[in-house]
Short mmCIF file of C-alpha atoms in Angstrom, two decimals:
data_model
loop_
_atom_site.label_atom_id
_atom_site.label_comp_id
_atom_site.label_asym_id
_atom_site.label_seq_id
_atom_site.Cartn_x
_atom_site.Cartn_y
_atom_site.Cartn_z
CA UNK M 1 -13.34 -77.94 54.32
CA UNK M 2 -12.83 -81.92 54.95
CA UNK M 3 -13.55 -82.35 51.07
CA UNK M 4 -11.01 -79.68 50.00
CA UNK M 5 -8.65 -81.92 51.91
CA UNK M 6 -9.08 -84.80 50.26
CA UNK M 7 -8.83 -82.73 46.73
CA UNK M 8 -5.47 -81.85 47.55
CA UNK M 9 -4.25 -84.67 48.47
CA UNK M 10 -5.72 -86.87 45.30
CA UNK M 11 -4.45 -83.60 43.19
CA UNK M 12 -0.83 -84.60 44.69
CA UNK M 13 -0.52 -87.50 42.82
CA UNK M 14 -1.24 -86.14 39.63
CA UNK M 15 2.03 -85.74 37.92
CA UNK M 16 1.65 -82.76 36.68
CA UNK M 17 2.44 -80.00 39.29
CA UNK M 18 -1.38 -79.07 40.25
CA UNK M 19 -0.31 -75.45 41.21
CA UNK M 20 0.80 -74.90 37.70
CA UNK M 21 -2.37 -76.80 36.50
CA UNK M 22 -4.45 -74.69 38.48
CA UNK M 23 -2.64 -71.29 37.38
CA UNK M 24 -3.28 -72.68 33.70
CA UNK M 25 -6.85 -73.65 34.19
CA UNK M 26 -7.58 -70.15 35.61
CA UNK M 27 -6.03 -67.99 32.88
CA UNK M 28 -6.93 -70.34 30.08
CA UNK M 29 -10.93 -69.98 32.01
CA UNK M 30 -10.67 -66.21 32.23
CA UNK M 31 -9.60 -65.66 28.55
CA UNK M 32 -12.20 -68.07 27.48
CA UNK M 33 -14.69 -66.22 29.63
CA UNK M 34 -13.54 -62.52 28.34
CA UNK M 35 -13.72 -63.98 24.49
CA UNK M 36 -17.14 -65.22 25.50
CA UNK M 37 -18.28 -61.96 26.95
CA UNK M 38 -16.53 -60.26 23.83
CA UNK M 39 -18.57 -61.90 21.12
CA UNK M 40 -21.61 -61.79 23.45
CA UNK M 41 -23.01 -58.89 22.20
CA UNK M 42 -24.12 -57.68 25.58
CA UNK M 43 -22.21 -54.61 25.85
CA UNK M 44 -21.50 -51.77 23.56
CA UNK M 45 -19.01 -52.89 20.52
CA UNK M 46 -15.51 -53.15 21.87
CA UNK M 47 -15.76 -52.35 25.29
CA UNK M 48 -14.64 -55.89 25.74
CA UNK M 49 -12.85 -56.16 22.59
CA UNK M 50 -11.94 -59.85 21.31
CA UNK M 51 -8.19 -60.91 22.65
CA UNK M 52 -7.33 -60.67 18.95
CA UNK M 53 -7.88 -57.62 18.74
CA UNK M 54 -5.86 -56.79 21.72
CA UNK M 55 -2.72 -58.57 20.62
CA UNK M 56 -3.10 -56.94 17.13
CA UNK M 57 -2.66 -53.70 18.95
CA UNK M 58 0.09 -54.90 20.88
CA UNK M 59 1.74 -55.26 17.92
CA UNK M 60 0.86 -52.25 16.52
CA UNK M 61 1.61 -50.21 19.15
CA UNK M 62 5.32 -52.13 20.04
CA UNK M 63 6.25 -51.58 16.51
CA UNK M 64 5.57 -47.52 16.53
CA UNK M 65 7.88 -45.14 16.92
CA UNK M 66 6.07 -42.50 18.66
CA UNK M 67 4.85 -45.13 21.58
CA UNK M 68 8.59 -45.12 22.53
CA UNK M 69 9.18 -40.97 22.38
CA UNK M 70 5.72 -41.17 24.93
CA UNK M 71 6.98 -43.97 26.77
CA UNK M 72 10.83 -41.78 27.28
CA UNK M 73 8.92 -38.67 28.27
CA UNK M 74 6.80 -40.42 31.17
CA UNK M 75 9.98 -42.74 31.84
CA UNK M 76 11.71 -39.19 32.45
CA UNK M 77 9.03 -37.41 33.91
CA UNK M 78 9.37 -40.98 36.47
CA UNK M 79 12.99 -40.80 36.79
CA UNK M 80 13.32 -37.05 38.07
CA UNK M 81 10.46 -37.43 40.24
CA UNK M 82 11.90 -40.13 42.24
CA UNK M 83 15.57 -38.37 42.00
CA UNK M 84 13.93 -35.06 43.83
CA UNK M 85 11.23 -36.91 45.69
CA UNK M 86 13.45 -39.66 46.80
CA UNK M 87 16.51 -37.65 47.65
CA UNK M 88 14.31 -35.42 49.54
CA UNK M 89 12.59 -38.43 51.17
CA UNK M 90 16.05 -40.10 52.19
CA UNK M 91 17.47 -36.58 54.20
CA UNK M 92 13.89 -35.98 55.43
CA UNK M 93 14.17 -39.97 57.10
CA UNK M 94 17.94 -39.69 57.75
CA UNK M 95 16.70 -36.34 60.17
CA UNK M 96 13.75 -37.86 61.59
CA UNK M 97 15.00 -40.96 62.26
CA UNK M 98 18.09 -39.98 63.82
CA UNK M 99 16.51 -37.18 66.34
CA UNK M 100 13.86 -39.00 68.76
CA UNK M 101 12.66 -34.99 68.76
CA UNK M 102 12.26 -34.21 65.15
CA UNK M 103 10.46 -37.30 65.04
CA UNK M 104 7.81 -36.84 67.77
CA UNK M 105 7.46 -33.28 66.17
CA UNK M 106 6.90 -33.79 62.98
CA UNK M 107 6.56 -37.21 61.94
CA UNK M 108 2.62 -36.83 62.90
CA UNK M 109 2.54 -34.83 60.00
CA UNK M 110 4.35 -37.00 57.81
CA UNK M 111 2.24 -40.07 58.49
CA UNK M 112 -1.29 -38.22 58.07
CA UNK M 113 0.15 -36.67 55.04
CA UNK M 114 1.42 -39.54 53.48
CA UNK M 115 -1.76 -41.97 52.40
CA UNK M 116 -3.55 -38.69 51.36
CA UNK M 117 -4.49 -38.81 47.73
CA UNK M 118 -1.73 -36.93 46.22
CA UNK M 119 -3.25 -36.42 42.99
CA UNK M 120 -5.67 -33.64 44.02
CA UNK M 121 -1.99 -31.57 44.58
CA UNK M 122 -2.37 -31.04 40.58
CA UNK M 123 -4.48 -28.08 40.26
CA UNK M 124 -1.83 -26.75 42.71
CA UNK M 125 1.21 -27.65 40.81
CA UNK M 126 -0.29 -26.35 37.56
CA UNK M 127 -0.12 -22.86 38.70
CA UNK M 128 3.30 -23.66 40.61
CA UNK M 129 5.19 -25.05 37.71
CA UNK M 130 2.98 -24.73 34.40
CA UNK M 131 1.39 -27.45 32.32
CA UNK M 132 4.57 -28.92 30.77
CA UNK M 133 6.21 -32.23 32.12
CA UNK M 134 7.37 -29.66 35.07
CA UNK M 135 4.00 -29.97 37.10
CA UNK M 136 3.74 -34.12 36.32
CA UNK M 137 7.55 -34.43 37.84
CA UNK M 138 6.60 -32.29 40.98
CA UNK M 139 3.53 -34.42 41.76
CA UNK M 140 5.67 -37.35 41.32
CA UNK M 141 8.02 -35.96 43.38
CA UNK M 142 5.23 -35.08 45.87
CA UNK M 143 4.03 -38.87 45.80
CA UNK M 144 7.12 -40.55 46.38
CA UNK M 145 8.68 -38.31 49.21
CA UNK M 146 5.90 -40.02 51.99
CA UNK M 147 7.12 -43.29 51.87
CA UNK M 148 10.73 -43.06 51.25
CA UNK M 149 10.70 -40.50 54.29
CA UNK M 150 8.92 -42.97 56.20
CA UNK M 151 10.23 -46.09 55.20
CA UNK M 152 13.75 -44.43 55.92
CA UNK M 153 13.26 -42.81 58.94
CA UNK M 154 12.02 -46.50 60.33
CA UNK M 155 14.39 -48.06 58.66
CA UNK M 156 17.25 -45.48 60.88
CA UNK M 157 15.39 -46.37 64.24
CA UNK M 158 15.70 -50.30 63.36
CA UNK M 159 19.91 -50.03 63.52
CA UNK M 160 22.23 -52.14 65.63
CA UNK M 161 22.84 -50.13 68.19
CA UNK M 162 26.29 -51.62 68.29
CA UNK M 163 27.25 -50.39 64.83
CA UNK M 164 26.43 -47.14 65.62
CA UNK M 165 28.64 -47.00 68.74
CA UNK M 166 31.04 -48.63 66.29
CA UNK M 167 31.05 -45.55 64.21
CA UNK M 168 30.87 -43.32 67.19
CA UNK M 169 34.34 -45.09 68.74
CA UNK M 170 35.98 -44.26 65.59
CA UNK M 171 35.00 -40.83 65.96
CA UNK M 172 33.10 -40.79 62.73
CA UNK M 173 31.69 -36.90 61.89
CA UNK M 174 28.36 -37.18 61.05
CA UNK M 175 28.58 -37.01 57.32
CA UNK M 176 31.05 -39.98 57.72
CA UNK M 177 28.61 -41.71 59.90
CA UNK M 178 25.79 -41.15 57.45
CA UNK M 179 27.58 -42.47 54.62
CA UNK M 180 29.83 -45.55 56.15
CA UNK M 181 27.21 -46.54 58.85
CA UNK M 182 23.92 -44.88 58.56
CA UNK M 183 23.18 -45.74 54.65
CA UNK M 184 24.53 -49.46 54.44
CA UNK M 185 23.28 -50.46 57.27
CA UNK M 186 19.51 -49.30 55.90
CA UNK M 187 19.66 -50.77 52.48
CA UNK M 188 16.47 -52.90 52.95
CA UNK M 189 14.47 -49.77 54.35
CA UNK M 190 15.85 -47.82 51.70
CA UNK M 191 15.45 -50.00 48.92
CA UNK M 192 12.11 -50.77 50.52
CA UNK M 193 11.29 -47.03 50.26
CA UNK M 194 12.33 -46.76 46.79
CA UNK M 195 10.06 -49.57 45.42
CA UNK M 196 7.27 -48.46 47.40
CA UNK M 197 8.35 -44.75 46.16
CA UNK M 198 8.36 -45.64 42.62
CA UNK M 199 4.89 -47.28 42.63
CA UNK M 200 3.09 -44.11 43.95
CA UNK M 201 5.62 -41.81 41.83
CA UNK M 202 4.43 -43.87 38.60
CA UNK M 203 0.55 -43.64 39.65
CA UNK M 204 0.95 -39.96 40.25
CA UNK M 205 3.12 -38.76 37.13
CA UNK M 206 0.27 -41.48 34.85
CA UNK M 207 -2.49 -39.70 36.63
CA UNK M 208 -1.32 -36.53 36.30
CA UNK M 209 -0.36 -37.18 32.48
CA UNK M 210 -4.03 -38.36 31.96
CA UNK M 211 -5.59 -35.34 33.59
CA UNK M 212 -3.88 -32.45 31.78
CA UNK M 213 -0.85 -32.94 29.29
CA UNK M 214 0.00 -33.25 25.49
CA UNK M 215 2.48 -36.67 25.72
CA UNK M 216 3.40 -39.06 27.31
CA UNK M 217 1.52 -42.42 28.29
CA UNK M 218 -0.66 -41.36 30.30
CA UNK M 219 -1.64 -38.57 27.86
CA UNK M 220 -2.45 -41.57 24.98
CA UNK M 221 -4.35 -43.40 26.98
CA UNK M 222 -6.90 -40.73 27.70
CA UNK M 223 -6.50 -39.88 23.92
CA UNK M 224 -7.48 -43.54 22.87
CA UNK M 225 -10.33 -43.29 25.50
CA UNK M 226 -11.52 -40.22 24.21
CA UNK M 227 -10.97 -41.24 20.42
CA UNK M 228 -13.34 -44.67 21.52
CA UNK M 229 -10.19 -46.83 20.11
CA UNK M 230 -10.45 -49.55 23.20
CA UNK M 231 -8.43 -52.39 22.20
CA UNK M 232 -5.55 -49.54 21.88
CA UNK M 233 -5.66 -48.32 25.48
CA UNK M 234 -6.15 -52.08 26.42
CA UNK M 235 -2.55 -52.51 24.71
CA UNK M 236 -0.98 -49.58 26.45
CA UNK M 237 -2.47 -50.88 29.74
CA UNK M 238 -1.23 -54.40 29.48
CA UNK M 239 2.49 -52.78 28.28
CA UNK M 240 2.55 -50.37 31.15
CA UNK M 241 1.50 -52.78 34.03
CA UNK M 242 4.30 -55.38 32.47
CA UNK M 243 6.75 -52.63 32.54
CA UNK M 244 5.76 -51.46 36.09
CA UNK M 245 5.94 -55.43 37.60
CA UNK M 246 9.25 -55.38 35.70
CA UNK M 247 10.75 -52.62 37.35
CA UNK M 248 9.55 -53.04 40.77
CA UNK M 249 11.09 -56.76 40.87
CA UNK M 250 14.43 -55.14 39.52
CA UNK M 251 14.78 -52.50 42.33
CA UNK M 252 13.80 -55.86 44.55
CA UNK M 253 16.35 -57.76 42.63
CA UNK M 254 19.07 -54.64 43.05
CA UNK M 255 18.80 -54.45 46.26
CA UNK M 256 18.74 -58.12 47.39
CA UNK M 257 15.08 -58.09 48.65
CA UNK M 258 15.19 -61.88 47.99
CA UNK M 259 14.74 -62.34 51.73
CA UNK M 260 12.64 -59.16 52.81
CA UNK M 261 8.87 -59.12 51.47
CA UNK M 262 6.62 -56.88 51.32
CA UNK J 1 18.44 -39.28 73.82
CA UNK J 2 16.05 -38.81 76.63
CA UNK J 3 18.77 -36.34 78.00
CA UNK J 4 18.55 -34.64 74.79
CA UNK J 5 14.91 -34.08 74.53
CA UNK J 6 14.21 -32.68 78.47
CA UNK J 7 16.71 -29.78 77.34
CA UNK J 8 14.29 -28.54 75.20
CA UNK J 9 11.22 -26.62 77.55
CA UNK J 10 8.69 -27.67 75.38
CA UNK J 11 7.04 -30.68 74.43
CA UNK J 12 7.76 -31.80 71.17
CA UNK J 13 4.61 -31.78 69.92
CA UNK J 14 3.99 -28.12 70.64
CA UNK J 15 7.08 -27.34 68.92
CA UNK J 16 5.79 -29.29 65.55
CA UNK J 17 2.64 -27.52 65.88
CA UNK J 18 3.91 -24.05 66.82
CA UNK J 19 6.78 -24.26 63.48
CA UNK J 20 3.43 -25.48 61.86
CA UNK J 21 1.75 -22.25 62.66
CA UNK J 22 5.20 -19.93 62.42
CA UNK J 23 5.45 -21.16 58.57
CA UNK J 24 1.80 -20.18 57.67
CA UNK J 25 2.72 -16.89 59.05
CA UNK J 26 5.85 -16.41 57.44
CA UNK J 27 4.08 -17.67 54.42
CA UNK J 28 1.61 -15.16 54.72
CA UNK J 29 4.29 -12.07 55.32
CA UNK J 30 6.27 -13.19 52.63
CA UNK J 31 3.24 -12.86 50.60
CA UNK J 32 2.26 -9.69 51.39
CA UNK J 33 5.80 -8.28 50.88
CA UNK J 34 5.38 -9.53 47.22
CA UNK J 35 8.07 -12.07 47.41
CA UNK J 36 5.49 -14.84 46.14
CA UNK J 37 3.03 -13.60 43.73
CA UNK J 38 -0.86 -14.00 45.76
CA UNK J 39 -1.94 -15.08 42.48
CA UNK J 40 0.56 -18.78 42.61
CA UNK J 41 0.30 -19.14 46.28
CA UNK J 42 -2.72 -17.20 47.84
CA UNK J 43 -2.42 -15.93 51.44
CA UNK J 44 -3.44 -18.24 54.18
CA UNK J 45 -5.72 -15.84 55.79
CA UNK J 46 -7.75 -15.62 52.47
CA UNK J 47 -7.22 -19.39 52.63
CA UNK J 48 -8.90 -19.91 55.61
CA UNK J 49 -11.86 -17.08 54.66
CA UNK J 50 -12.93 -19.18 51.51
CA UNK J 51 -13.30 -22.10 54.02
CA UNK J 52 -16.59 -20.62 54.67
CA UNK J 53 -17.32 -20.21 51.01
CA UNK J 54 -16.89 -23.60 50.33
CA UNK J 55 -18.85 -24.58 53.45
CA UNK J 56 -22.03 -22.24 52.50
CA UNK J 57 -22.20 -21.99 48.83
CA UNK J 58 -20.64 -25.63 47.68
CA UNK J 59 -22.62 -28.17 49.49
CA UNK J 60 -19.91 -29.55 50.92
CA UNK J 61 -22.00 -31.24 53.52
CA UNK J 62 -23.49 -33.11 50.81
CA UNK J 63 -20.70 -33.76 48.75
CA UNK J 64 -18.67 -35.38 51.62
CA UNK J 65 -21.99 -37.56 52.20
CA UNK J 66 -21.28 -38.59 48.48
CA UNK J 67 -17.81 -39.59 48.98
CA UNK J 68 -18.20 -41.11 52.07
CA UNK J 69 -21.12 -43.16 50.83
CA UNK J 70 -18.76 -44.12 47.63
CA UNK J 71 -16.36 -45.14 50.34
CA UNK J 72 -18.62 -47.15 52.65
CA UNK J 73 -20.10 -48.98 49.51
CA UNK J 74 -16.24 -50.07 48.32
CA UNK J 75 -15.78 -50.61 52.11
CA UNK J 76 -18.43 -53.02 52.10
CA UNK J 77 -17.94 -54.77 49.21
CA UNK J 78 -13.86 -54.98 50.17
CA UNK J 79 -15.17 -56.55 53.70
CA UNK J 80 -17.33 -59.02 52.44
CA UNK J 81 -15.30 -60.55 49.38
CA UNK J 82 -11.86 -59.65 51.41
CA UNK J 83 -12.99 -62.06 54.23
CA UNK J 84 -14.60 -64.33 52.01
CA UNK J 85 -11.59 -64.48 49.66
CA UNK J 86 -8.89 -64.72 52.85
CA UNK J 87 -11.30 -67.40 53.97
CA UNK J 88 -11.12 -69.63 50.26
CA UNK J 89 -7.29 -69.22 50.06
CA UNK J 90 -7.08 -70.69 53.72
CA UNK J 91 -9.01 -73.88 53.55
CA UNK J 92 -8.04 -74.76 49.89
CA UNK J 93 -4.22 -75.34 50.27
CA UNK J 94 -3.94 -75.72 46.90
CA UNK J 95 -5.82 -72.33 46.10
CA UNK J 96 -3.82 -70.57 48.19
CA UNK J 97 -0.42 -71.47 46.62
CA UNK J 98 -1.40 -70.97 42.77
CA UNK J 99 -3.14 -67.44 43.59
CA UNK J 100 -1.27 -65.90 46.98
CA UNK J 101 1.20 -64.35 45.03
CA UNK J 102 -1.15 -63.00 42.19
CA UNK J 103 -2.95 -61.31 45.16
CA UNK J 104 -0.06 -60.03 46.30
CA UNK J 105 1.08 -58.42 43.01
CA UNK J 106 -2.68 -57.45 42.90
CA UNK J 107 -2.15 -55.41 45.51
CA UNK J 108 1.23 -53.77 44.06
CA UNK J 109 0.12 -53.09 40.32
CA UNK J 110 -1.04 -49.73 39.69
CA UNK J 111 -5.03 -50.16 38.87
CA UNK J 112 -6.31 -46.60 38.91
CA UNK J 113 -4.51 -46.05 36.07
CA UNK J 114 -6.82 -48.01 34.56
CA UNK J 115 -9.95 -46.05 35.18
CA UNK J 116 -10.71 -44.66 31.55
CA UNK J 117 -11.10 -48.44 31.80
CA UNK J 118 -13.74 -48.21 34.19
CA UNK J 119 -15.20 -45.32 32.38
CA UNK J 120 -15.92 -47.51 29.46
CA UNK J 121 -17.58 -50.12 31.28
CA UNK J 122 -19.00 -48.71 33.68
CA UNK J 123 -19.62 -44.89 32.39
CA UNK J 124 -18.86 -41.79 34.12
CA UNK J 125 -20.21 -42.02 37.57
CA UNK J 126 -20.31 -43.47 40.96
CA UNK J 127 -19.99 -47.38 39.97
CA UNK J 128 -16.67 -46.46 38.49
CA UNK J 129 -15.15 -44.70 41.28
CA UNK J 130 -16.08 -47.06 44.16
CA UNK J 131 -15.38 -50.36 41.84
CA UNK J 132 -11.81 -48.95 41.71
CA UNK J 133 -11.98 -48.13 45.64
CA UNK J 134 -13.44 -51.55 45.83
CA UNK J 135 -10.75 -53.47 43.53
CA UNK J 136 -7.73 -51.18 45.46
CA UNK J 137 -8.62 -51.89 48.82
CA UNK J 138 -9.48 -55.61 48.23
CA UNK J 139 -6.18 -57.31 48.53
CA UNK J 140 -4.79 -56.16 52.02
CA UNK J 141 -8.08 -57.48 53.34
CA UNK J 142 -7.50 -61.05 51.44
CA UNK J 143 -3.88 -61.40 52.50
CA UNK J 144 -4.85 -60.40 56.28
CA UNK J 145 -7.95 -62.57 56.46
CA UNK J 146 -5.40 -65.16 55.26
CA UNK J 147 -2.55 -64.72 57.75
CA UNK J 148 -5.02 -63.82 60.78
CA UNK J 149 -6.87 -67.52 60.21
CA UNK J 150 -3.67 -69.26 59.69
CA UNK J 151 -2.07 -67.68 62.43
CA UNK J 152 -4.82 -68.52 65.44
CA UNK J 153 -2.47 -69.93 68.50
CA UNK J 154 -2.25 -74.07 68.25
CA UNK J 155 -4.00 -73.30 71.97
CA UNK J 156 -7.39 -72.49 71.14
CA UNK J 157 -7.32 -74.62 67.83
CA UNK J 158 -6.88 -77.63 71.02
CA UNK J 159 -9.35 -76.09 73.01
CA UNK J 160 -11.58 -76.54 70.19
CA UNK J 161 -10.79 -79.90 69.45
CA UNK J 162 -11.40 -80.73 73.22
CA UNK J 163 -14.74 -79.70 72.90
CA UNK J 164 -15.29 -82.01 69.99
CA UNK J 165 -16.08 -78.93 67.77
CA UNK J 166 -17.18 -79.67 64.31
CA UNK J 167 -15.01 -78.15 61.77
CA UNK J 168 -17.72 -75.24 60.79
CA UNK J 169 -18.12 -74.58 64.79
CA UNK J 170 -14.30 -74.77 65.07
CA UNK J 171 -14.35 -72.20 62.23
CA UNK J 172 -16.86 -69.70 63.80
CA UNK J 173 -16.51 -69.87 66.92
CA UNK J 174 -12.26 -70.09 67.28
CA UNK J 175 -10.44 -69.15 64.34
CA UNK J 176 -12.74 -66.37 63.06
CA UNK J 177 -12.75 -64.69 66.33
CA UNK J 178 -8.96 -65.60 67.16
CA UNK J 179 -8.26 -63.82 63.43
CA UNK J 180 -10.52 -60.39 63.62
CA UNK J 181 -8.13 -57.81 64.99
CA UNK J 182 -5.44 -59.04 62.33
CA UNK J 183 -8.45 -58.97 59.76
CA UNK J 184 -9.55 -55.54 61.19
CA UNK J 185 -6.13 -54.14 60.28
CA UNK J 186 -6.46 -55.43 56.57
CA UNK J 187 -9.91 -54.08 56.39
CA UNK J 188 -8.56 -50.40 57.99
CA UNK J 189 -5.65 -50.56 55.09
CA UNK J 190 -8.21 -51.56 52.41
CA UNK J 191 -10.34 -48.50 53.36
CA UNK J 192 -7.03 -46.27 53.27
CA UNK J 193 -6.61 -47.60 49.77
CA UNK J 194 -10.08 -47.03 49.05
CA UNK J 195 -10.54 -43.78 50.11
CA UNK J 196 -7.25 -42.64 48.30
CA UNK J 197 -8.72 -44.04 45.03
CA UNK J 198 -12.09 -42.46 45.38
CA UNK J 199 -11.14 -39.24 46.02
CA UNK J 200 -8.54 -39.30 42.98
CA UNK J 201 -10.82 -40.83 40.69
CA UNK J 202 -13.52 -38.69 41.59
CA UNK J 203 -11.06 -35.60 40.83
CA UNK J 204 -9.90 -37.09 37.67
CA UNK J 205 -13.16 -38.01 36.00
CA UNK J 206 -14.73 -35.37 37.84
CA UNK J 207 -17.91 -37.10 39.50
CA UNK J 208 -18.96 -37.62 42.67
CA UNK J 209 -18.46 -35.56 45.76
CA UNK J 210 -15.42 -34.01 47.40
CA UNK J 211 -12.87 -34.46 44.25
CA UNK J 212 -14.86 -32.25 41.56
CA UNK J 213 -14.84 -29.68 44.03
CA UNK J 214 -11.13 -29.36 43.73
CA UNK J 215 -11.75 -29.33 39.90
CA UNK J 216 -14.76 -26.68 39.90
CA UNK J 217 -13.04 -24.30 41.79
CA UNK J 218 -9.77 -24.76 40.00
CA UNK J 219 -11.27 -23.79 36.50
CA UNK J 220 -13.22 -20.74 37.83
CA UNK J 221 -9.25 -20.06 39.26
CA UNK J 222 -10.77 -19.23 42.33
CA UNK J 223 -6.98 -20.05 44.12
CA UNK J 224 -7.77 -19.46 47.89
CA UNK J 225 -11.00 -21.62 47.28
CA UNK J 226 -8.94 -24.09 45.67
CA UNK J 227 -6.03 -24.16 48.36
CA UNK J 228 -9.27 -24.24 50.95
CA UNK J 229 -10.64 -27.46 49.33
CA UNK J 230 -7.64 -29.34 49.21
CA UNK J 231 -7.05 -28.59 52.63
CA UNK J 232 -10.55 -29.68 52.90
CA UNK J 233 -9.89 -33.11 51.64
CA UNK J 234 -6.80 -33.77 53.43
CA UNK J 235 -8.38 -33.14 56.93
CA UNK J 236 -11.31 -35.49 55.70
CA UNK J 237 -8.97 -37.95 55.02
CA UNK J 238 -6.53 -36.98 58.14
CA UNK J 239 -10.16 -37.44 60.33
CA UNK J 240 -10.75 -40.53 58.86
CA UNK J 241 -7.52 -42.54 59.76
CA UNK J 242 -7.69 -41.24 62.69
CA UNK J 243 -10.75 -42.69 63.57
CA UNK J 244 -9.80 -45.80 62.01
CA UNK J 245 -6.73 -46.03 64.11
CA UNK J 246 -8.97 -45.37 67.57
CA UNK J 247 -11.56 -48.04 65.81
CA UNK J 248 -8.70 -50.40 65.60
CA UNK J 249 -6.76 -49.50 69.27
CA UNK J 250 -10.12 -50.07 70.81
CA UNK J 251 -10.48 -53.87 69.35
CA UNK J 252 -7.70 -54.81 70.22
CA UNK J 253 -6.75 -53.44 73.75
CA UNK J 254 -3.92 -55.47 74.61
CA UNK J 255 -1.63 -53.61 72.08
#
C-alpha cells in the first residue's frame, strides 16, 4: 500500500495528467491484447476479429440504408414502450406514493416483481400481441413500468411537506396538486426513473427482437450471429452501446441531473 | 395519514392479498364466461393444476438446482473479483480516479445484449450463462466495496493506529470488517443482477435450468404450463430476494 502511495506522488510530478495517461494506457493495452489474440490463431477464425475488420464493419454498417431502417424500427418500439410503460408507471407511482394505505397494500408486490427477469414473459406477450413489433413494445413497457413506478413512489414520499401544505392552503384540486406541486417537485426522481426505465426498456425490446422477429437491431444481431458474420455483430453491438450511453446521458442532461448521481 | 389508514377495518397487507385473490377469481370468471379466450389466457385454476405437472414431469427440482448452481458460480466469481477489484481501486488512488466512472457506466451498459457474442466465445452452454451473470453483477460489488472501505469511520482507524497496526493488519482487522455490511449490500445487488441475467439468458439461448422450461412448454403450446412455469420462476426469484434481504438484515442488526 505504501508503495502505491509513493507511486501516486511521483506520478503527480509528471507534466501530463496521470489519470488521462493511465486511461489511455489501459485502452491501448486492451486493443493490443485484442489484436494479439485475434492474430494468435488460438480461437476459431473470426471469433475474435481483428480491429481493422471491426472498423471496416462499423463503416459498412453506418453507410448502409437498411441499418437505419432497423434502427428506426427499434427506436420506435423503445419509444412506444417508454411512453406506455413509463406513463402507467408514473400514474401507479403517484397513486402509491400519495397513499400510505395503497403503498402498504401493493408496493411489496411491485418491489418483488420489479427485479424478476421480464424476458420470460415474452411467450405470453406473443400470445397476447402477436409476433410483430407490438409484442416487443409490450415487453419493453412491462420492463420499464417497474423502475418508473417505484422511483416515482419513492420520490413522492420525499416531497417537502411544506410544498404540499402550500398547495392545500391554495385549495388546489387533486389534478392541480399533481401538475403544479407533485410533478415539479419530483423532477429528479421522475427523470431518474425514466433513465432506469429507458435502460430496461432497451434491453427488454432488443432481447425480444433477438428471440423472435423479422426486423429491428436485435433481429440483425442474432441474424449476424447465425450467419457467423462476427465483425458485423461486433459493429452493431458497438454502435448500439454508444447510442444507449448517449441517450442515457441525454436524458440525464435534459432532467438537470448533474448533481444527482445514480 | 395514520387516521386515514385506521379508518379501514382491515390491515393494508390483507387488502393487498385479498385484491390479488379477487383479481384471479375475476379472471377465472371472465375466462369461463368466454370474454377472454382460454387460448390466450388459461384460467388460473388450470395454471394451478399444471404446477403439479411441472413439478412431477419436468424435473423442476433438477432444473432449479442447475440454475441455482449457475447463480452460485456467478456469485462466487462476483464476490472474489468484485471485492478484490474494490480493494484494488481503494488502494490505488490513481486507478480509482481513472476507472471508477468506467465501472459505474459498465453497470448501466446493456451487456446482456451481447449474449450472441458470448455464445461465439464460450459456446451454447452454462459458461456463457455464468460469464454474463458475472459481468452483470460485478460493478455493484466493486463500487460498494470501494464505498464501504473508503467510508470506514475515522474513530476505528484511529483505534487501529493507536495499537500500532501495520497497514496489512489495519486492513484485515479494521477496514474490511467495518466495510462488510456495505460490501454485503453490493453482493446482494450483484446476485440479483446475476439471477436476472442468468434466467434471462437461459431462456434466450435455450440452455441451462429454469429458462428453457418456459421455452419448451411455450413451444409445445402448453399454455397453462407456460404460465405456471413463469409463475414458478417468479416465485423462485422472489424467494431468492427475500432470503437475501433476511440475510442482510441479520448481518446488520443496527438497521
